[in-house]
DNA sequence: CATTGATTAATTTGATCATATTCTGGGCTT
DNA sequence: AAGCCCAGAATATGATCAAATTAATCAATG
């Protein structure tokens, strides 16, 4: 629960350490980002500047900057009248996210397959193992974190920074909803295709890896879609 | 030349007016965004907070927020040591941008074709006419603005806000380089496929419109690519 | 003696905060 | 129910502190 730890407390690391030298706005940003990504903030929940200054023990300027950044990334929503909140996905938004991921994830996976070393693949397998353990123990938070890390690791391996950044940003948009959906279903019924992805990558078969990732993505995103009414353009 | 107009000057509109009620950080953001998009800032050029506070006649807080936003969008680059600058594209980056636009633009064009009204198409044609006039008169700035507006209008017509936002964001990344390239070539040798796009859209042929946009995109982006050495990963 | 190198002083710029101002929204009065 | 008022939250400024780049000084060496 280091969520509630103050910025001031985090800043005093040993002099030579790296995290101690990070500016406050960067720390706030990372914390807020993680909160959105893993569903600590519910969809629709308002996000106030003063609330965060108190909660994080920081001044308003760094908080404001972090919020602006997250708004620009689509992780938060500016409601026109100086109000900020966690976006509520509509069925149409989910459709867009599926379309986007269905293209980005396979492409990046194919690139990653061509560049991945044996070490890289071992690290991916480790992440997947931790993910399986989280499913068994029913630890939703760890599940969400490791699932994200698995896909993020593939993005990074692809060595396509701009596209990886785009794919990464999409997670911020469905993070809050994903948490709600998974929370309702329990971790038991959360199948994935990660094993098939790993197999294909080990075999150097980019096409098959891309196919497997695509199925994994669609499978996961459809869960999110089903949590809404119908996929039609109704309101 | 309202670039150099101060924020204070822009803020005093009539009480009921819309632009007068926009917060300063929003105005700064829009101005800076336009500067990046249309190449007023050269690639590699440093962007300082204090320089902007002077230039725009505003305080530091709004300027800082605008800069953070643009960094999050990839329009500016944080250089680690608290310095901010306009990014320099590499050949690999250009390749990524081509891949991304080659997928996003055709898809959105297809969606737009299915939804566009006759009025919408007329507006597009108007934009294209102004673009042609800019080419004749050799007005590079107007050319860049109208060319962007043409594509942006198509994105908006598609009614896919997330994907449109992604496509829109890519322009910020190649804006500065595009200006350099077009500046070297002069406006005369800047062919586009907008007429074919419009024809296909009027005919309701989404597939053909998508194809035409794709050619337009590739044609334009290849100009940018050629301004570098070879596309290889050298250096 | 001149040139180069490094160490340190000075200036510029970024980060943070406390404070003043403006605006929105809800409650209360009429 | 409409309009006014007030509490609270967001916006914006300037001051202050810290970091980094640049300039300058000095010493050592060829």
Coordinates of C-alpha atoms (C1' of nucleotides) in Angstrom, one line a residue:
Chain A
X1 CA 0.0 0.0 0.0
X2 CA 2.7 2.5 -0.8
X3 CA -0.1 4.3 -2.6
X4 CA -0.6 6.4 0.4
X5 CA 3.0 7.1 1.0
X6 CA 3.8 10.8 0.7
X7 CA 6.0 12.2 -2.0
X8 CA 8.3 13.7 0.6
X9 CA 8.8 10.3 2.1
X10 CA 9.7 8.8 -1.3
X11 CA 12.1 11.6 -2.2
X12 CA 14.6 10.9 0.6
X13 CA 16.5 8.0 -0.9
X14 CA 20.2 7.6 -0.5
X15 CA 22.0 10.5 -2.2
X16 CA 23.2 8.5 -5.2
X17 CA 19.9 6.7 -5.8
X18 CA 17.9 7.2 -8.9
X19 CA 14.3 7.5 -7.7
X20 CA 15.3 10.1 -5.1
X21 CA 16.4 12.5 -7.8
X22 CA 13.2 12.3 -9.8
X23 CA 11.1 15.5 -9.7
X24 CA 7.9 15.5 -7.7
X25 CA 5.7 15.9 -10.8
X26 CA 7.2 12.8 -12.3
X27 CA 6.5 10.8 -9.2
X28 CA 3.0 12.0 -8.9
X29 CA 2.5 11.2 -12.6
X30 CA 3.7 7.6 -12.2
X31 CA 1.6 7.0 -9.1
X32 CA -1.5 8.5 -10.8
X33 CA -0.8 6.6 -13.9
X34 CA -0.6 3.3 -12.0
X35 CA -3.8 4.1 -10.2
X36 CA -5.6 4.5 -13.5
X37 CA -4.0 1.6 -15.1
X38 CA -4.8 -0.9 -12.4
X39 CA -8.3 0.5 -11.6
X40 CA -7.7 2.1 -8.2
X41 CA -9.8 4.9 -9.6
X42 CA -13.3 3.8 -10.7
X43 CA -14.7 5.0 -14.1
X44 CA -16.6 8.3 -13.6
X45 CA -14.8 9.1 -10.3
X46 CA -13.9 12.7 -10.1
X47 CA -10.2 13.7 -9.6
X48 CA -9.6 16.9 -7.8
X49 CA -6.3 18.7 -7.5
X50 CA -6.7 19.5 -3.9
X51 CA -7.6 16.0 -3.1
X52 CA -4.3 14.8 -4.6
X53 CA -2.2 17.5 -3.0
X54 CA -3.5 16.3 0.4
X55 CA -3.3 12.6 -0.4
X56 CA 0.2 12.7 -1.8
X57 CA 1.6 15.4 0.4
X58 CA 2.8 17.6 -2.5
X59 CA 2.1 21.1 -3.8
X60 CA -0.4 21.9 -6.5
X61 CA 2.0 22.7 -9.3
X62 CA 3.4 19.1 -9.7
X63 CA -0.1 17.7 -9.3
X64 CA -1.5 20.0 -12.0
X65 CA 1.3 18.9 -14.4
X66 CA 0.7 15.3 -13.8
X67 CA -3.0 15.7 -14.4
X68 CA -2.5 17.6 -17.6
X69 CA -0.2 14.9 -18.8
X70 CA -2.7 12.1 -18.1
X71 CA -5.4 14.1 -19.7
X72 CA -3.3 14.4 -22.9
X73 CA -2.8 10.6 -22.8
X74 CA -6.5 10.0 -22.5
X75 CA -6.2 8.5 -19.0
X76 CA -8.2 11.3 -17.5
X77 CA -11.0 13.4 -18.9
X78 CA -11.4 17.2 -18.8
X79 CA -15.1 17.9 -18.4
X80 CA -15.1 21.4 -19.8
X81 CA -16.1 23.2 -16.6
X82 CA -12.7 22.7 -14.9
X83 CA -13.7 19.3 -13.6
X84 CA -11.5 16.2 -14.2
X85 CA -12.7 12.7 -13.9
X86 CA -11.8 9.1 -14.9
X87 CA -13.4 8.5 -18.3
X88 CA -16.4 6.2 -18.7
X89 CA -16.0 4.0 -21.7
X90 CA -18.9 3.7 -24.1
X91 CA -19.6 0.7 -26.3
X92 CA -18.3 2.6 -29.3
X93 CA -15.1 3.4 -27.4
X94 CA -14.5 -0.2 -26.7
X95 CA -15.0 -1.0 -30.4
X96 CA -12.4 1.5 -31.3
X97 CA -10.0 0.1 -28.7
X98 CA -10.5 -3.4 -30.1
X99 CA -9.8 -2.2 -33.6
X100 CA -6.7 -0.4 -32.6
X101 CA -5.2 -3.2 -30.5
X102 CA -6.1 -5.7 -33.0
X103 CA -3.8 -4.0 -35.4
X104 CA -1.1 -2.7 -33.1
X105 CA -0.5 -5.7 -30.9
X106 CA 0.0 -8.2 -33.6
X107 CA 2.3 -5.9 -35.5
X108 CA 4.5 -5.2 -32.5
X109 CA 4.5 -8.9 -31.6
X110 CA 5.8 -9.8 -35.0
X111 CA 8.6 -7.2 -34.7
X112 CA 9.4 -8.4 -31.2
X113 CA 9.6 -12.0 -32.4
X114 CA 12.3 -11.1 -34.9
X115 CA 14.4 -9.2 -32.3
X116 CA 13.9 -11.2 -29.1
X117 CA 16.9 -12.9 -27.6
X118 CA 16.7 -16.1 -25.5
X119 CA 17.1 -14.0 -22.4
X120 CA 14.2 -11.8 -23.4
X121 CA 12.0 -14.8 -23.9
X122 CA 12.9 -16.1 -20.5
X123 CA 11.9 -12.9 -18.9
X124 CA 8.6 -13.0 -20.7
X125 CA 8.1 -16.6 -19.4
X126 CA 8.8 -15.4 -15.9
X127 CA 6.2 -12.7 -16.1
X128 CA 3.7 -15.2 -17.4
X129 CA 4.5 -17.6 -14.6
X130 CA 3.9 -14.9 -12.0
X131 CA 0.7 -14.1 -13.8
X132 CA -0.5 -17.7 -13.5
X133 CA 0.3 -17.7 -9.8
X134 CA -1.7 -14.6 -9.3
X135 CA -4.7 -16.3 -11.0
X136 CA -4.4 -19.3 -8.7
X137 CA -4.1 -17.2 -5.5
X138 CA -6.9 -14.9 -6.7
X139 CA -4.7 -11.8 -6.4
X140 CA -6.4 -9.4 -8.9
X141 CA -4.0 -6.6 -8.5
X142 CA -1.0 -8.7 -9.2
X143 CA -2.8 -10.3 -12.1
X144 CA -3.5 -6.9 -13.7
X145 CA 0.0 -5.7 -13.2
X146 CA 1.7 -8.8 -14.6
X147 CA -0.7 -9.0 -17.5
X148 CA 0.1 -5.4 -18.4
X149 CA 3.8 -6.1 -17.9
X150 CA 3.7 -9.0 -20.3
X151 CA 2.2 -7.0 -23.1
X152 CA 4.3 -4.0 -22.3
X153 CA 7.5 -6.1 -22.5
X154 CA 6.5 -7.3 -26.0
X155 CA 5.9 -3.7 -27.0
X156 CA 9.4 -2.7 -25.8
X157 CA 11.0 -5.6 -27.5
X158 CA 9.6 -4.5 -30.9
X159 CA 12.0 -1.5 -30.9
X160 CA 9.3 0.7 -32.4
X161 CA 9.1 3.5 -29.8
X162 CA 6.3 5.5 -31.4
X163 CA 4.0 2.5 -32.1
X164 CA 4.8 1.1 -28.7
X165 CA 3.8 4.3 -27.1
X166 CA 0.5 4.3 -28.9
X167 CA -0.2 0.7 -27.8
X168 CA 0.8 1.5 -24.3
X169 CA -1.5 4.5 -24.1
X170 CA -4.5 2.4 -25.0
X171 CA -4.2 0.5 -21.7
X172 CA -4.8 3.7 -19.8
X173 CA -8.1 4.0 -21.5
X174 CA -9.5 0.6 -20.6
X175 CA -7.6 0.1 -17.4
X176 CA -10.4 1.3 -15.1
X177 CA -13.1 -0.7 -16.9
X178 CA -10.9 -3.8 -17.0
X179 CA -10.6 -3.7 -13.3
X180 CA -14.3 -3.6 -12.9
X181 CA -14.9 -6.4 -15.3
X182 CA -12.2 -8.7 -13.8
X183 CA -13.4 -7.8 -10.3
X184 CA -16.9 -9.1 -11.3
X185 CA -15.6 -12.3 -12.8
X186 CA -13.0 -13.3 -10.3
X187 CA -9.5 -14.3 -11.5
X188 CA -10.3 -17.9 -12.1
X189 CA -12.1 -17.4 -15.4
X190 CA -9.4 -15.3 -17.1
X191 CA -8.0 -17.4 -19.8
X192 CA -5.1 -16.1 -21.9
X193 CA -3.1 -17.2 -25.0
X194 CA 0.2 -16.2 -23.5
X195 CA 1.6 -19.8 -23.7
X196 CA 0.9 -19.9 -27.4
X197 CA 2.5 -16.5 -27.9
X198 CA 5.6 -17.7 -26.2
X199 CA 5.7 -20.9 -28.1
X200 CA 5.5 -19.1 -31.4
X201 CA 8.1 -16.5 -30.4
X202 CA 10.5 -19.2 -29.3
X203 CA 10.0 -20.9 -32.7
X204 CA 10.7 -17.5 -34.3
X205 CA 7.3 -17.7 -36.0
X206 CA 6.3 -14.1 -36.0
X207 CA 3.1 -14.7 -37.9
X208 CA 1.8 -17.3 -35.5
X209 CA 2.8 -15.2 -32.5
X210 CA 0.9 -12.3 -34.0
X211 CA -2.1 -14.5 -34.5
X212 CA -2.0 -15.7 -30.9
X213 CA -1.6 -12.2 -29.5
X214 CA -4.5 -11.1 -31.6
X215 CA -6.7 -13.8 -30.1
X216 CA -5.5 -12.9 -26.7
X217 CA -6.4 -9.3 -27.2
X218 CA -9.8 -9.9 -28.7
X219 CA -10.6 -12.4 -26.0
X220 CA -9.8 -9.9 -23.3
X221 CA -11.3 -6.9 -24.9
X222 CA -14.6 -8.7 -25.6
X223 CA -15.0 -9.2 -21.9
X224 CA -14.9 -5.5 -21.5
X225 CA -17.4 -5.0 -24.3
X226 CA -19.8 -7.4 -22.8
X227 CA -19.9 -5.4 -19.6
X228 CA -21.9 -2.8 -21.5
X229 CA -25.3 -3.0 -23.1
X230 CA -25.3 -3.8 -26.8
X231 CA -22.5 -2.7 -29.1
X232 CA -24.8 -0.5 -31.1
X233 CA -24.5 3.3 -31.3
X234 CA -27.4 3.7 -28.8
X235 CA -26.7 6.7 -26.6
Chain B
X1 CA 1.2 37.1 -37.1
X2 CA -0.9 36.7 -34.0
X3 CA 1.8 34.3 -32.9
X4 CA 3.5 37.2 -31.1
X5 CA 0.3 38.6 -29.6
X6 CA 0.4 38.2 -25.9
X7 CA -2.0 36.1 -23.9
X8 CA -3.2 39.1 -22.0
X9 CA -4.2 40.8 -25.3
X10 CA -6.1 37.7 -26.5
X11 CA -7.9 37.3 -23.2
X12 CA -9.8 40.5 -23.4
X13 CA -12.6 39.6 -25.7
X14 CA -16.2 40.7 -25.3
X15 CA -17.6 39.2 -22.0
X16 CA -19.8 36.7 -23.8
X17 CA -17.2 35.5 -26.2
X18 CA -15.9 32.0 -26.2
X19 CA -12.1 32.5 -26.7
X20 CA -12.0 35.1 -23.9
X21 CA -13.2 32.5 -21.4
X22 CA -10.5 29.9 -22.2
X23 CA -7.9 29.5 -19.5
X24 CA -4.4 30.7 -20.2
X25 CA -2.9 27.2 -20.2
X26 CA -5.3 26.2 -22.9
X27 CA -4.4 29.2 -25.0
X28 CA -0.7 28.6 -24.5
X29 CA -1.2 25.0 -25.4
X30 CA -3.0 25.8 -28.7
X31 CA -0.4 28.4 -29.7
X32 CA 2.5 26.1 -29.0
X33 CA 0.8 23.2 -30.7
X34 CA 0.3 25.2 -33.8
X35 CA 3.9 26.3 -33.7
X36 CA 5.1 22.7 -33.6
X37 CA 2.5 21.5 -36.2
X38 CA 3.4 24.1 -38.8
X39 CA 7.1 24.2 -38.2
X40 CA 7.6 27.5 -36.5
X41 CA 9.9 25.6 -34.2
X42 CA 12.8 23.8 -35.9
X43 CA 13.7 20.2 -35.1
X44 CA 16.2 20.2 -32.3
X45 CA 15.4 23.7 -31.1
X46 CA 15.3 24.0 -27.4
X47 CA 12.1 25.2 -25.7
X48 CA 12.5 27.0 -22.5
X49 CA 9.8 27.8 -20.0
X50 CA 11.1 31.3 -19.2
X51 CA 11.5 32.1 -22.9
X52 CA 7.8 31.3 -23.4
X53 CA 6.6 33.2 -20.4
X54 CA 8.3 36.3 -21.8
X55 CA 7.2 35.7 -25.4
X56 CA 3.6 35.0 -24.5
X57 CA 3.3 37.4 -21.6
X58 CA 2.0 34.7 -19.2
X59 CA 3.1 33.1 -15.9
X60 CA 5.1 30.0 -15.6
X61 CA 2.4 27.7 -14.4
X62 CA 0.2 27.7 -17.5
X63 CA 3.4 27.5 -19.7
X64 CA 4.6 24.5 -17.7
X65 CA 1.2 22.7 -18.1
X66 CA 1.1 23.3 -21.8
X67 CA 4.6 22.0 -22.2
X68 CA 3.8 18.8 -20.2
X69 CA 0.8 18.2 -22.4
X70 CA 2.8 18.5 -25.6
X71 CA 5.5 16.2 -24.2
X72 CA 2.9 13.6 -23.5
X73 CA 1.6 13.9 -27.0
X74 CA 5.1 13.5 -28.5
X75 CA 5.2 17.0 -29.8
X76 CA 8.1 18.0 -27.5
X77 CA 10.8 15.9 -26.0
X78 CA 12.1 15.8 -22.5
X79 CA 15.9 15.5 -22.6
X80 CA 16.4 13.9 -19.2
X81 CA 18.3 16.8 -17.7
X82 CA 15.2 19.0 -17.4
X83 CA 15.7 20.3 -20.8
X84 CA 12.9 20.4 -23.4
X85 CA 13.3 20.6 -27.2
X86 CA 11.6 19.9 -30.5
X87 CA 12.3 16.2 -31.3
X88 CA 14.6 15.3 -34.2
X89 CA 13.2 12.5 -36.3
X90 CA 15.4 9.6 -37.2
X91 CA 14.9 7.5 -40.3
X92 CA 13.4 4.7 -38.1
X93 CA 10.9 7.1 -36.6
X94 CA 9.8 8.1 -40.1
X95 CA 9.3 4.5 -40.9
X96 CA 7.1 4.0 -37.9
X97 CA 5.1 7.1 -38.7
X98 CA 4.5 5.8 -42.3
X99 CA 3.4 2.4 -40.9
X100 CA 1.0 4.0 -38.5
X101 CA -0.5 6.5 -40.9
X102 CA -0.7 3.9 -43.6
X103 CA -3.1 2.0 -41.4
X104 CA -5.0 4.8 -39.6
X105 CA -5.6 7.2 -42.4
X106 CA -7.3 4.7 -44.8
X107 CA -9.4 3.2 -42.0
X108 CA -10.7 6.6 -40.9
X109 CA -11.2 7.6 -44.5
X110 CA -13.4 4.6 -45.0
X111 CA -15.4 5.4 -41.9
X112 CA -15.7 9.0 -43.0
X113 CA -16.9 8.1 -46.4
X114 CA -19.8 6.1 -44.9
X115 CA -20.9 9.0 -42.7
X116 CA -20.2 12.1 -44.7
X117 CA -23.1 14.3 -45.9
X118 CA -23.1 16.4 -49.0
X119 CA -22.3 19.4 -46.8
X120 CA -19.4 17.7 -45.3
X121 CA -18.0 16.9 -48.7
X122 CA -18.4 20.5 -49.8
X123 CA -16.5 21.7 -46.9
X124 CA -13.7 19.3 -47.7
X125 CA -13.7 20.5 -51.3
X126 CA -13.4 24.1 -50.1
X127 CA -10.4 23.3 -48.0
X128 CA -8.8 21.6 -50.9
X129 CA -9.5 24.6 -53.1
X130 CA -7.8 26.9 -50.6
X131 CA -4.9 24.4 -50.5
X132 CA -4.5 24.6 -54.3
X133 CA -4.5 28.4 -54.1
X134 CA -1.8 28.3 -51.5
X135 CA 0.3 26.2 -53.8
X136 CA -0.1 28.6 -56.7
X137 CA 0.7 31.7 -54.6
X138 CA 3.6 29.8 -52.9
X139 CA 2.3 30.4 -49.4
X140 CA 3.9 27.6 -47.5
X141 CA 2.2 28.4 -44.2
X142 CA -1.3 28.3 -45.6
X143 CA -0.4 25.2 -47.5
X144 CA 0.6 23.4 -44.3
X145 CA -2.4 24.6 -42.4
X146 CA -4.9 23.6 -45.1
X147 CA -3.3 20.3 -45.8
X148 CA -3.6 19.5 -42.1
X149 CA -7.1 20.7 -41.9
X150 CA -8.1 18.5 -44.9
X151 CA -6.9 15.4 -43.2
X152 CA -8.1 16.5 -39.8
X153 CA -11.6 17.0 -41.2
X154 CA -11.6 13.5 -42.5
X155 CA -10.5 12.2 -39.1
X156 CA -13.4 14.0 -37.4
X157 CA -15.9 12.8 -39.9
X158 CA -15.1 9.2 -39.1
X159 CA -16.7 9.6 -35.7
X160 CA -14.0 7.5 -34.0
X161 CA -12.6 9.8 -31.4
X162 CA -9.9 7.6 -30.1
X163 CA -8.5 6.6 -33.4
X164 CA -8.8 10.2 -34.7
X165 CA -6.9 11.4 -31.7
X166 CA -4.1 8.9 -32.5
X167 CA -3.9 10.0 -36.1
X168 CA -4.0 13.6 -35.2
X169 CA -1.2 13.2 -32.7
X170 CA 1.1 11.8 -35.4
X171 CA 1.1 15.1 -37.2
X172 CA 2.8 16.7 -34.2
X173 CA 5.7 14.3 -34.6
X174 CA 6.5 15.1 -38.2
X175 CA 5.2 18.7 -38.4
X176 CA 8.6 20.3 -37.8
X177 CA 10.3 18.0 -40.3
X178 CA 7.6 18.4 -42.9
X179 CA 8.1 22.2 -42.8
X180 CA 11.8 21.8 -43.4
X181 CA 11.2 19.4 -46.3
X182 CA 8.5 21.5 -47.9
X183 CA 10.6 24.6 -47.4
X184 CA 13.4 23.1 -49.4
X185 CA 11.2 21.9 -52.2
X186 CA 9.0 25.0 -52.7
X187 CA 5.2 24.6 -52.9
X188 CA 5.1 24.0 -56.6
X189 CA 6.3 20.3 -56.4
X190 CA 3.8 19.2 -53.8
X191 CA 1.3 16.9 -55.6
X192 CA -1.5 15.4 -53.6
X193 CA -4.3 12.9 -54.2
X194 CA -7.0 14.9 -52.6
X195 CA -9.1 15.1 -55.8
X196 CA -9.2 11.4 -56.1
X197 CA -10.1 11.1 -52.4
X198 CA -13.0 13.5 -52.9
X199 CA -14.2 11.8 -56.0
X200 CA -14.3 8.4 -54.3
X201 CA -16.0 9.9 -51.2
X202 CA -18.6 11.5 -53.3
X203 CA -19.3 8.2 -55.0
X204 CA -19.6 6.6 -51.6
X205 CA -16.7 4.3 -52.5
X206 CA -15.0 3.9 -49.1
X207 CA -12.5 1.4 -50.4
X208 CA -11.3 3.6 -53.3
X209 CA -11.2 6.6 -51.0
X210 CA -9.0 4.7 -48.5
X211 CA -6.7 3.6 -51.3
X212 CA -6.3 7.2 -52.5
X213 CA -5.6 8.5 -49.0
X214 CA -3.1 5.8 -48.6
X215 CA -1.2 6.9 -51.7
X216 CA -1.4 10.5 -50.6
X217 CA 0.0 9.7 -47.2
X218 CA 2.8 7.5 -48.5
X219 CA 3.7 10.1 -51.1
X220 CA 3.9 12.9 -48.5
X221 CA 5.7 10.8 -45.9
X222 CA 8.3 9.5 -48.4
X223 CA 9.3 13.1 -49.0
X224 CA 10.1 13.4 -45.3
X225 CA 12.0 10.1 -45.3
X226 CA 14.2 11.2 -48.2
X227 CA 15.4 14.2 -46.3
X228 CA 17.4 11.8 -44.2
X229 CA 20.4 9.6 -45.2
X230 CA 19.5 6.0 -45.8
X231 CA 16.7 4.3 -43.9
X232 CA 19.1 1.9 -42.3
X233 CA 19.8 1.9 -38.5
X234 CA 23.1 3.7 -39.0
X235 CA 24.1 5.9 -36.0
Chain C
dC1 C1' 55.7 31.7 -23.2
dA2 C1' 51.5 29.9 -25.0
dT3 C1' 48.1 26.5 -25.0
dT4 C1' 45.3 23.2 -22.9
dG5 C1' 42.9 21.2 -19.1
dA6 C1' 40.4 21.2 -15.1
dT7 C1' 38.2 23.4 -11.2
dT8 C1' 35.3 26.8 -9.6
dA9 C1' 32.3 31.0 -9.8
dA10 C1' 28.4 33.1 -12.0
dT11 C1' 24.3 33.1 -14.6
dT12 C1' 20.6 31.1 -16.5
dT13 C1' 16.8 27.9 -16.2
dG14 C1' 13.8 24.6 -14.0
dA15 C1' 11.0 23.0 -9.8
dT16 C1' 8.3 24.0 -6.0
dC17 C1' 5.4 26.5 -3.0
dA18 C1' 2.4 30.1 -0.8
dT19 C1' -0.8 33.2 -2.0
dA20 C1' -4.2 36.0 -4.5
dT21 C1' -7.8 35.9 -7.8
dT22 C1' -11.6 33.9 -10.5
dC23 C1' -15.0 30.9 -11.4
dT24 C1' -18.4 27.1 -10.7
dG25 C1' -22.1 24.9 -8.2
dG26 C1' -25.2 24.4 -4.5
dG27 C1' -28.0 26.3 -1.0
dC28 C1' -30.9 29.7 0.6
dT29 C1' -34.0 33.5 0.3
dT30 C1' -37.9 35.7 -1.6
Chain D
dA1 C1' -39.3 28.4 -9.2
dA2 C1' -36.0 32.1 -10.1
dG3 C1' -32.3 34.6 -8.6
dC4 C1' -28.7 35.9 -5.3
dC5 C1' -25.0 34.6 -2.3
dC6 C1' -21.5 32.0 -0.3
dA7 C1' -18.3 28.1 0.1
dG8 C1' -14.9 25.7 -2.1
dA9 C1' -12.2 24.5 -5.9
dA10 C1' -9.4 25.7 -9.8
dT11 C1' -6.5 29.1 -12.1
dA12 C1' -2.6 32.1 -12.2
dT13 C1' 1.3 34.9 -10.3
dG14 C1' 5.7 35.9 -8.3
dA15 C1' 9.0 34.5 -5.1
dT16 C1' 12.2 31.2 -3.5
dC17 C1' 15.1 27.3 -3.9
dA18 C1' 17.9 24.0 -6.5
dA19 C1' 20.3 22.3 -10.5
dA20 C1' 22.9 22.7 -14.7
dT21 C1' 25.1 25.0 -18.2
dT22 C1' 28.4 28.5 -19.3
dA23 C1' 32.2 31.6 -18.3
dA24 C1' 36.3 32.5 -16.2
dT25 C1' 40.3 31.7 -13.6
dC26 C1' 44.4 29.3 -12.6
dA27 C1' 47.8 25.9 -13.0
dA28 C1' 50.5 22.7 -15.2
dT29 C1' 52.8 21.1 -19.2
dG30 C1' 55.0 21.1 -23.8

